[in-house]
GROMACS .gro file of C-alpha atoms in nm:
model
  387
    1MET     CA    1   1.120   3.059  -1.880
    2SER     CA    2   1.113   3.130  -2.252
    3ALA     CA    3   0.828   2.932  -2.399
    4SER     CA    4   0.712   2.915  -2.758
    5PRO     CA    5   0.361   3.055  -2.813
    6LEU     CA    6   0.281   2.737  -3.006
    7TYR     CA    7   0.409   2.511  -2.728
    8PRO     CA    8   0.369   2.705  -2.403
    9SER     CA    9   0.457   2.411  -2.179
   10PHE     CA   10   0.808   2.370  -2.324
   11ASP     CA   11   1.106   2.593  -2.248
   12PHE     CA   12   1.301   2.572  -2.572
   13GLU     CA   13   1.565   2.811  -2.438
   14GLY     CA   14   1.621   2.608  -2.121
   15PRO     CA   15   1.916   2.377  -2.054
   16VAL     CA   16   1.731   2.056  -2.141
   17PHE     CA   17   1.636   2.158  -2.492
   18ARG     CA   18   1.972   2.327  -2.549
   19ALA     CA   19   2.151   2.004  -2.456
   20HIS     CA   20   1.950   1.814  -2.716
   21GLU     CA   21   1.965   2.068  -2.999
   22GLY     CA   22   2.113   1.908  -3.309
   23GLY     CA   23   2.100   1.567  -3.145
   24LYS     CA   24   2.347   1.411  -2.905
   25LEU     CA   25   2.545   1.191  -3.145
   26GLY     CA   26   2.786   1.230  -3.435
   27VAL     CA   27   3.012   1.021  -3.656
   28HIS     CA   28   3.390   1.037  -3.643
   29ALA     CA   29   3.657   0.869  -3.853
   30THR     CA   30   3.912   0.643  -3.686
   31GLN     CA   31   4.165   0.682  -3.969
   32PRO     CA   32   4.300   1.011  -4.104
   33LEU     CA   33   4.219   1.128  -4.457
   34ARG     CA   34   4.503   1.368  -4.541
   35ASP     CA   35   4.594   1.309  -4.904
   36ARG     CA   36   4.552   1.089  -5.211
   37ASP     CA   37   4.748   0.804  -5.054
   38ASP     CA   38   4.509   0.792  -4.758
   39LEU     CA   39   4.215   0.807  -4.997
   40SER     CA   40   4.344   0.509  -5.193
   41LEU     CA   41   4.388   0.309  -4.871
   42LEU     CA   42   4.057   0.394  -4.709
   43TYR     CA   43   3.845   0.386  -5.023
   44THR     CA   44   3.908   0.273  -5.376
   45PRO     CA   45   4.120   0.091  -5.484
   46GLY     CA   46   4.256  -0.035  -5.151
   47VAL     CA   47   3.922  -0.119  -4.997
   48ALA     CA   48   3.857  -0.378  -5.267
   49ASP     CA   49   4.110  -0.622  -5.120
   50VAL     CA   50   3.941  -0.604  -4.783
   51CYS     CA   51   3.601  -0.660  -4.942
   52ARG     CA   52   3.725  -0.966  -5.130
   53ALA     CA   53   3.879  -1.110  -4.815
   54ILE     CA   54   3.553  -1.070  -4.621
   55ALA     CA   55   3.356  -1.221  -4.909
   56GLU     CA   56   3.576  -1.532  -4.879
   57ASP     CA   57   3.569  -1.536  -4.497
   58PRO     CA   58   3.279  -1.340  -4.343
   59SER     CA   59   3.429  -1.370  -3.994
   60LEU     CA   60   3.696  -1.119  -4.103
   61SER     CA   61   3.429  -0.847  -4.088
   62ALA     CA   62   3.477  -0.842  -3.709
   63ARG     CA   63   3.842  -0.746  -3.759
   64TYR     CA   64   3.830  -0.518  -4.060
   65THR     CA   65   3.506  -0.323  -4.007
   66ALA     CA   66   3.343  -0.136  -3.721
   67ARG     CA   67   3.082  -0.410  -3.690
   68ARG     CA   68   3.239  -0.587  -3.393
   69ASN     CA   69   3.215  -0.279  -3.171
   70THR     CA   70   2.882  -0.148  -3.297
   71VAL     CA   71   2.540  -0.217  -3.147
   72ALA     CA   72   2.200  -0.125  -3.287
   73VAL     CA   73   1.963   0.026  -3.030
   74VAL     CA   74   1.631  -0.076  -3.180
   75THR     CA   75   1.289   0.055  -3.081
   76ASP     CA   76   0.947   0.114  -3.227
   77GLY     CA   77   0.863   0.372  -2.962
   78THR     CA   78   0.572   0.179  -2.812
   79ALA     CA   79   0.688   0.172  -2.447
   80VAL     CA   80   0.928   0.461  -2.395
   81LEU     CA   81   1.042   0.518  -2.036
   82GLY     CA   82   0.737   0.646  -1.848
   83LEU     CA   83   0.593   0.804  -2.162
   84GLY     CA   84   0.429   0.502  -2.322
   85ASP     CA   85   0.353   0.471  -2.693
   86ILE     CA   86   0.496   0.795  -2.829
   87GLY     CA   87   0.625   0.661  -3.159
   88PRO     CA   88   0.970   0.629  -3.319
   89LEU     CA   89   1.047   0.998  -3.374
   90ALA     CA   90   0.970   1.096  -3.017
   91ALA     CA   91   1.170   0.796  -2.897
   92MET     CA   92   1.485   0.912  -3.075
   93PRO     CA   93   1.616   1.138  -2.793
   94VAL     CA   94   1.598   0.842  -2.553
   95MET     CA   95   1.780   0.613  -2.796
   96GLU     CA   96   2.049   0.877  -2.849
   97GLY     CA   97   2.085   0.897  -2.473
   98LYS     CA   98   2.120   0.519  -2.456
   99ALA     CA   99   2.393   0.537  -2.720
  100ILE     CA  100   2.582   0.790  -2.507
  101LEU     CA  101   2.568   0.549  -2.212
  102PHE     CA  102   2.702   0.267  -2.428
  103LYS     CA  103   2.993   0.485  -2.535
  104HIS     CA  104   3.073   0.641  -2.199
  105PHE     CA  105   3.053   0.328  -1.987
  106GLY     CA  106   3.140   0.053  -2.236
  107GLU     CA  107   3.338   0.220  -2.517
  108ILE     CA  108   3.080   0.076  -2.756
  109ASP     CA  109   2.951   0.259  -3.063
  110ALA     CA  110   2.572   0.240  -3.055
  111VAL     CA  111   2.339   0.350  -3.334
  112PRO     CA  112   1.973   0.440  -3.271
  113VAL     CA  113   1.741   0.250  -3.505
  114CYS     CA  114   1.389   0.386  -3.456
  115MET     CA  115   1.138   0.190  -3.661
  116GLU     CA  116   0.775   0.233  -3.754
  117THR     CA  117   0.544   0.023  -3.542
  118GLY     CA  118   0.454  -0.298  -3.720
  119SER     CA  119   0.359  -0.655  -3.656
  120VAL     CA  120   0.595  -0.893  -3.481
  121ASP     CA  121   0.675  -1.052  -3.817
  122GLU     CA  122   0.755  -0.716  -3.972
  123LEU     CA  123   0.979  -0.600  -3.690
  124VAL     CA  124   1.168  -0.929  -3.670
  125GLU     CA  125   1.223  -0.928  -4.045
  126ALA     CA  126   1.337  -0.566  -4.048
  127VAL     CA  127   1.588  -0.614  -3.766
  128ALA     CA  128   1.720  -0.937  -3.915
  129ARG     CA  129   1.780  -0.767  -4.249
  130ILE     CA  130   1.990  -0.486  -4.099
  131ALA     CA  131   2.177  -0.713  -3.857
  132PRO     CA  132   2.487  -0.763  -4.080
  133SER     CA  133   2.591  -0.406  -3.998
  134TYR     CA  134   2.609  -0.472  -3.625
  135GLY     CA  135   2.786  -0.686  -3.368
  136GLY     CA  136   2.484  -0.689  -3.137
  137ILE     CA  137   2.119  -0.586  -3.110
  138ASN     CA  138   1.987  -0.401  -2.805
  139LEU     CA  139   1.607  -0.398  -2.810
  140GLU     CA  140   1.464  -0.101  -2.626
  141ASP     CA  141   1.124   0.032  -2.523
  142ILE     CA  142   0.912  -0.219  -2.717
  143SER     CA  143   0.577  -0.295  -2.558
  144ALA     CA  144   0.487  -0.624  -2.391
  145PRO     CA  145   0.390  -0.892  -2.464
  146ARG     CA  146   0.519  -0.878  -2.821
  147CYS     CA  147   0.866  -0.781  -2.701
  148PHE     CA  148   0.907  -1.138  -2.572
  149GLU     CA  149   0.839  -1.298  -2.908
  150ILE     CA  150   1.048  -1.043  -3.098
  151GLU     CA  151   1.350  -1.113  -2.881
  152GLU     CA  152   1.313  -1.491  -2.891
  153ARG     CA  153   1.272  -1.504  -3.266
  154LEU     CA  154   1.570  -1.276  -3.326
  155LYS     CA  155   1.785  -1.486  -3.092
  156GLU     CA  156   1.692  -1.795  -3.293
  157ARG     CA  157   1.759  -1.627  -3.626
  158LEU     CA  158   2.076  -1.426  -3.563
  159ASP     CA  159   2.431  -1.530  -3.470
  160ILE     CA  160   2.499  -1.210  -3.272
  161PRO     CA  161   2.387  -1.115  -2.919
  162VAL     CA  162   2.027  -0.995  -2.891
  163PHE     CA  163   1.935  -0.837  -2.558
  164HIS     CA  164   1.612  -0.665  -2.452
  165ASP     CA  165   1.745  -0.430  -2.186
  166ASP     CA  166   1.405  -0.340  -2.039
  167GLN     CA  167   1.377  -0.706  -1.944
  168HIS     CA  168   1.721  -0.838  -1.870
  169GLY     CA  169   1.915  -0.527  -1.772
  170THR     CA  170   1.653  -0.455  -1.507
  171ALA     CA  171   1.652  -0.817  -1.389
  172ILE     CA  172   2.031  -0.832  -1.359
  173VAL     CA  173   2.057  -0.519  -1.145
  174VAL     CA  174   1.757  -0.622  -0.931
  175LEU     CA  175   1.924  -0.956  -0.863
  176ALA     CA  176   2.252  -0.784  -0.778
  177GLY     CA  177   2.076  -0.555  -0.535
  178LEU     CA  178   1.876  -0.837  -0.381
  179ILE     CA  179   2.188  -1.048  -0.326
  180ASN     CA  180   2.335  -0.770  -0.115
  181ALA     CA  181   2.005  -0.673   0.048
  182ALA     CA  182   1.968  -1.034   0.165
  183THR     CA  183   2.314  -1.006   0.318
  184VAL     CA  184   2.212  -0.688   0.502
  185VAL     CA  185   1.908  -0.854   0.658
  186ASP     CA  186   2.101  -1.178   0.714
  187ARG     CA  187   1.867  -1.398   0.513
  188PRO     CA  188   1.948  -1.666   0.254
  189LEU     CA  189   1.835  -1.555  -0.091
  190ALA     CA  190   1.656  -1.886  -0.147
  191ASP     CA  191   1.437  -1.842   0.161
  192LEU     CA  192   1.297  -1.500   0.073
  193ARG     CA  193   0.928  -1.458  -0.005
  194VAL     CA  194   0.926  -1.222  -0.301
  195VAL     CA  195   0.635  -1.026  -0.450
  196VAL     CA  196   0.684  -0.885  -0.799
  197ALA     CA  197   0.426  -0.619  -0.889
  198GLY     CA  198   0.408  -0.599  -1.266
  199ALA     CA  199   0.386  -0.868  -1.533
  200GLY     CA  200   0.528  -0.672  -1.823
  201ALA     CA  201   0.876  -0.696  -1.972
  202ALA     CA  202   1.067  -0.615  -1.653
  203GLY     CA  203   0.843  -0.816  -1.421
  204VAL     CA  204   0.866  -1.131  -1.631
  205ALA     CA  205   1.245  -1.109  -1.658
  206VAL     CA  206   1.296  -1.027  -1.291
  207THR     CA  207   1.081  -1.323  -1.191
  208GLY     CA  208   1.265  -1.563  -1.419
  209LEU     CA  209   1.614  -1.453  -1.318
  210LEU     CA  210   1.535  -1.463  -0.945
  211GLN     CA  211   1.405  -1.816  -0.985
  212ARG     CA  212   1.716  -1.922  -1.175
  213ALA     CA  213   1.926  -1.768  -0.897
  214GLY     CA  214   1.751  -1.991  -0.642
  215VAL     CA  215   1.457  -1.789  -0.508
  216ARG     CA  216   1.180  -2.045  -0.450
  217ASP     CA  217   0.879  -1.835  -0.346
  218VAL     CA  218   0.786  -1.566  -0.599
  219VAL     CA  219   0.434  -1.425  -0.631
  220VAL     CA  220   0.362  -1.205  -0.933
  221CYS     CA  221   0.078  -0.952  -0.941
  222ASP     CA  222  -0.067  -0.758  -1.231
  223SER     CA  223  -0.332  -0.488  -1.228
  224ARG     CA  224  -0.600  -0.748  -1.147
  225GLY     CA  225  -0.418  -0.910  -0.859
  226ILE     CA  226  -0.217  -1.226  -0.795
  227ILE     CA  227  -0.141  -1.431  -1.105
  228SER     CA  228  -0.248  -1.789  -1.037
  229PRO     CA  229  -0.390  -2.082  -1.235
  230SER     CA  230  -0.731  -2.013  -1.082
  231ARG     CA  231  -0.772  -1.695  -1.286
  232ALA     CA  232  -0.974  -1.728  -1.604
  233ASP     CA  233  -0.846  -1.408  -1.766
  234LEU     CA  234  -0.484  -1.513  -1.822
  235THR     CA  235  -0.336  -1.508  -2.170
  236GLY     CA  236   0.002  -1.580  -2.325
  237HIS     CA  237   0.298  -1.521  -2.100
  238LYS     CA  238   0.081  -1.493  -1.788
  239HIS     CA  239  -0.014  -1.859  -1.819
  240ARG     CA  240   0.357  -1.940  -1.802
  241ILE     CA  241   0.397  -1.715  -1.497
  242ALA     CA  242   0.106  -1.887  -1.324
  243ALA     CA  243   0.257  -2.228  -1.386
  244SER     CA  244   0.596  -2.148  -1.233
  245THR     CA  245   0.522  -1.907  -0.945
  246ASN     CA  246   0.300  -1.868  -0.638
  247PRO     CA  247   0.393  -2.197  -0.466
  248ARG     CA  248   0.159  -2.129  -0.172
  249GLY     CA  249  -0.141  -2.094  -0.400
  250LEU     CA  250  -0.236  -1.739  -0.301
  251SER     CA  251  -0.523  -1.556  -0.466
  252GLY     CA  252  -0.659  -1.207  -0.440
  253GLN     CA  253  -0.501  -0.863  -0.462
  254LEU     CA  254  -0.150  -0.729  -0.406
  255SER     CA  255  -0.243  -0.656  -0.045
  256THR     CA  256  -0.286  -1.030   0.014
  257ALA     CA  257   0.045  -1.113  -0.152
  258LEU     CA  258   0.227  -0.866   0.073
  259VAL     CA  259   0.120  -1.033   0.398
  260ASP     CA  260   0.445  -1.161   0.555
  261ALA     CA  261   0.636  -1.100   0.232
  262ASP     CA  262   1.008  -1.039   0.271
  263VAL     CA  263   1.058  -0.853  -0.056
  264TYR     CA  264   0.847  -0.620  -0.270
  265ILE     CA  265   0.973  -0.544  -0.622
  266GLY     CA  266   0.764  -0.284  -0.802
  267VAL     CA  267   0.800  -0.255  -1.180
  268SER     CA  268   0.449  -0.143  -1.259
  269GLY     CA  269   0.380   0.209  -1.139
  270GLY     CA  270   0.085   0.313  -0.928
  271THR     CA  271   0.091   0.355  -0.552
  272VAL     CA  272   0.093   0.086  -0.283
  273PRO     CA  273  -0.101   0.199   0.027
  274GLU     CA  274   0.110   0.220   0.341
  275ALA     CA  275  -0.134  -0.011   0.518
  276ASP     CA  276  -0.041  -0.285   0.270
  277VAL     CA  277   0.332  -0.220   0.309
  278ALA     CA  278   0.291  -0.250   0.686
  279ARG     CA  279   0.172  -0.610   0.639
  280MET     CA  280   0.513  -0.722   0.516
  281ALA     CA  281   0.746  -0.930   0.732
  282PRO     CA  282   0.983  -0.760   0.978
  283ARG     CA  283   1.311  -0.632   0.826
  284SER     CA  284   1.166  -0.645   0.479
  285ILE     CA  285   1.317  -0.524   0.151
  286ILE     CA  286   1.140  -0.281  -0.082
  287PHE     CA  287   1.250  -0.212  -0.440
  288ALA     CA  288   1.004   0.050  -0.571
  289LEU     CA  289   1.138   0.107  -0.920
  290ALA     CA  290   0.876   0.311  -1.106
  291ASN     CA  291   1.002   0.645  -1.236
  292PRO     CA  292   0.963   0.924  -1.159
  293ASP     CA  293   0.720   0.824  -0.883
  294PRO     CA  294   0.813   0.505  -0.692
  295GLU     CA  295   0.523   0.276  -0.603
  296VAL     CA  296   0.621   0.323  -0.239
  297HIS     CA  297   0.782   0.655  -0.153
  298PRO     CA  298   1.114   0.600   0.025
  299ASP     CA  299   0.994   0.795   0.329
  300VAL     CA  300   0.704   0.551   0.364
  301ALA     CA  301   0.915   0.248   0.280
  302HIS     CA  302   1.176   0.328   0.545
  303ARG     CA  303   0.908   0.318   0.813
  304HIS     CA  304   0.857  -0.051   0.745
  305ALA     CA  305   1.158  -0.192   0.557
  306ALA     CA  306   1.522  -0.248   0.646
  307VAL     CA  307   1.646  -0.192   0.289
  308VAL     CA  308   1.489   0.040   0.031
  309ALA     CA  309   1.584   0.090  -0.334
  310THR     CA  310   1.431   0.295  -0.616
  311GLY     CA  311   1.501   0.371  -0.979
  312ARG     CA  312   1.584   0.732  -0.899
  313SER     CA  313   1.929   0.889  -0.873
  314ASP     CA  314   1.833   1.123  -0.588
  315PHE     CA  315   1.783   0.839  -0.337
  316PRO     CA  316   2.031   0.574  -0.220
  317ASN     CA  317   2.038   0.235  -0.391
  318GLN     CA  318   1.945   0.330  -0.745
  319ILE     CA  319   1.859   0.020  -0.947
  320ASN     CA  320   1.988   0.145  -1.281
  321ASN     CA  321   2.030  -0.068  -1.595
  322VAL     CA  322   2.348   0.118  -1.683
  323LEU     CA  323   2.521  -0.097  -1.421
  324ALA     CA  324   2.459  -0.395  -1.650
  325PHE     CA  325   2.415  -0.341  -2.021
  326PRO     CA  326   2.747  -0.170  -2.113
  327GLY     CA  327   2.947  -0.447  -1.949
  328ILE     CA  328   2.718  -0.720  -2.080
  329PHE     CA  329   2.770  -0.607  -2.439
  330ARG     CA  330   3.139  -0.528  -2.386
  331GLY     CA  331   3.201  -0.882  -2.266
  332ALA     CA  332   2.988  -1.039  -2.538
  333LEU     CA  333   3.151  -0.838  -2.817
  334ASP     CA  334   3.506  -0.893  -2.694
  335SER     CA  335   3.458  -1.267  -2.656
  336GLY     CA  336   3.276  -1.313  -2.986
  337ALA     CA  337   2.973  -1.458  -2.808
  338SER     CA  338   2.680  -1.535  -3.035
  339GLN     CA  339   2.426  -1.493  -2.756
  340ILE     CA  340   2.385  -1.369  -2.399
  341THR     CA  341   2.295  -1.670  -2.188
  342GLU     CA  342   2.110  -1.700  -1.859
  343ALA     CA  343   2.436  -1.801  -1.693
  344MET     CA  344   2.597  -1.480  -1.819
  345LYS     CA  345   2.314  -1.275  -1.669
  346ILE     CA  346   2.356  -1.435  -1.328
  347ALA     CA  347   2.733  -1.393  -1.349
  348ALA     CA  348   2.684  -1.026  -1.433
  349ALA     CA  349   2.454  -0.980  -1.132
  350GLU     CA  350   2.701  -1.151  -0.902
  351ALA     CA  351   2.984  -0.935  -1.038
  352ILE     CA  352   2.785  -0.616  -0.974
  353ALA     CA  353   2.697  -0.730  -0.623
  354ALA     CA  354   3.060  -0.815  -0.548
  355MET     CA  355   3.159  -0.456  -0.620
  356VAL     CA  356   3.002  -0.370  -0.284
  357PRO     CA  357   3.207  -0.601  -0.060
  358LYS     CA  358   3.044  -0.479   0.262
  359PRO     CA  359   2.683  -0.393   0.174
  360THR     CA  360   2.476  -0.175   0.405
  361ALA     CA  361   2.116  -0.061   0.404
  362GLU     CA  362   2.232   0.255   0.226
  363GLU     CA  363   2.457   0.079  -0.029
  364ILE     CA  364   2.356  -0.246  -0.192
  365VAL     CA  365   2.472  -0.164  -0.546
  366PRO     CA  366   2.767   0.041  -0.669
  367SER     CA  367   2.723   0.387  -0.813
  368VAL     CA  368   2.688   0.391  -1.190
  369PHE     CA  369   3.002   0.607  -1.187
  370ALA     CA  370   3.205   0.367  -0.972
  371PRO     CA  371   3.527   0.286  -1.157
  372GLY     CA  372   3.545  -0.055  -1.318
  373VAL     CA  373   3.180  -0.162  -1.314
  374ALA     CA  374   3.153  -0.225  -1.689
  375ALA     CA  375   3.496  -0.390  -1.703
  376THR     CA  376   3.409  -0.621  -1.413
  377VAL     CA  377   3.078  -0.723  -1.571
  378ALA     CA  378   3.246  -0.767  -1.910
  379ALA     CA  379   3.506  -1.000  -1.762
  380ALA     CA  380   3.238  -1.212  -1.594
  381VAL     CA  381   3.043  -1.240  -1.920
  382ALA     CA  382   3.349  -1.312  -2.134
  383ARG     CA  383   3.463  -1.594  -1.907
  384LEU     CA  384   3.138  -1.779  -1.967
  385ALA     CA  385   3.166  -1.720  -2.340
  386GLY     CA  386   3.509  -1.879  -2.342
  387GLY     CA  387   3.678  -1.542  -2.394
   0.00000   0.00000   0.00000
C-alpha cells in the first residue's frame, strides 16, 4: 500500500483511486468537425436556423438537441450511499458512477449536477431553472424527509420525468423480487404479512408501491419501533404512514412486528438479533438491503428464511436499482412521457420479475448484466406512456 503521509488511510496508488483519477466521464461530439463547411453547419451560421425553429416550436428541441437523451443526476450530497451527509464535492464520484450506469445499461447521457445544500425552496428553484437542458431529472442521495417534497414539487412544476431513484428504483426492484419470492414460497402476494424496517426515502416508497401492488398487511418500523397512530412523536410523512399501514394495530418494537411476519424488508441499517428473526413465520422471506452490512447476515437469514436477498453483489439475489432506473428513463424518454407514473413503476417491477420465468430461492431477480433488462423495462414503461 502506498499511502500519502497527509492521508495515511487512503491508498492513492491503488486501483480504486487510479480508476477515478481525472474523473470517470467526458464529452464527445456526435458530428464530425473536419473543415469550414462542417463548422458552418454545426455552429454559425447554420445553427441559427435550428434556433429559430425551436423558438417557434419548443418541442423541436427533443429532435434537434441532445436534450431528449440527457438526464441530470441531481444531488446535494446529504445522504450519499452509506456515507451520509458528505456534501456535493464528495458526492461527485458517486454521481459520475451513476452516469456510467445510465450510459452502459440505458444508452442515456447523464450529467452529474452536485449542488450546495439549501432549503427545499432553493433546491426546487435551482433544479427547475436548469431543467430546460435536460429530458429528465434523476434525484439522488438527498436526505429524507425533504426529498419527498422536493420531488413532488418538481413533478408539479416540470413537464419532464422527475424520479428519485433512492425511493422508487429501490421500491421497483423490491417489488420485482417479492413477486418472485412469493412464487417460490407458494404464497399470494396479497396475503403476505410484510415488515418494512426504515421510514426514510426507500422505506416510504417500498411501502407505498407494495400497497399499490396489492399487499394488504404492511407494518413499518423506524428507530423507535412500530409506526402507529398511538405514537405521539410522529411528524410529517410518518403520520401518513401510520394512517395507511399496520392494519392489526401492533405497537412496540421491531421484535414485536416480526412475530409471524412472512417478509422482512430492511432499508435502515443496524442489526436484527437472530432471536427476533426466529420469530418470523415458517418459510419466510428476508430482504436485508443495507450496504455494506445487511441488517441480517445471509448466513443467519438462511437458518430461518426460505428466500434471502441483500443489496450486495457477492450474495445471490442482489436487489440493485440498476435493474430499474436505466430502463425506466429509457422508456420515458423514448415515449416522450412527461412523468413516471405509479402504473409505470408497477409495470417495470412486473417486467423485471418476468425475466426470471422460473424463480428459485437462489434466483428471484435477474443479474444486472442479464441481456435485455433495460430494454424490457423500457418497453413496459413506454406502453403505458402511449409510446
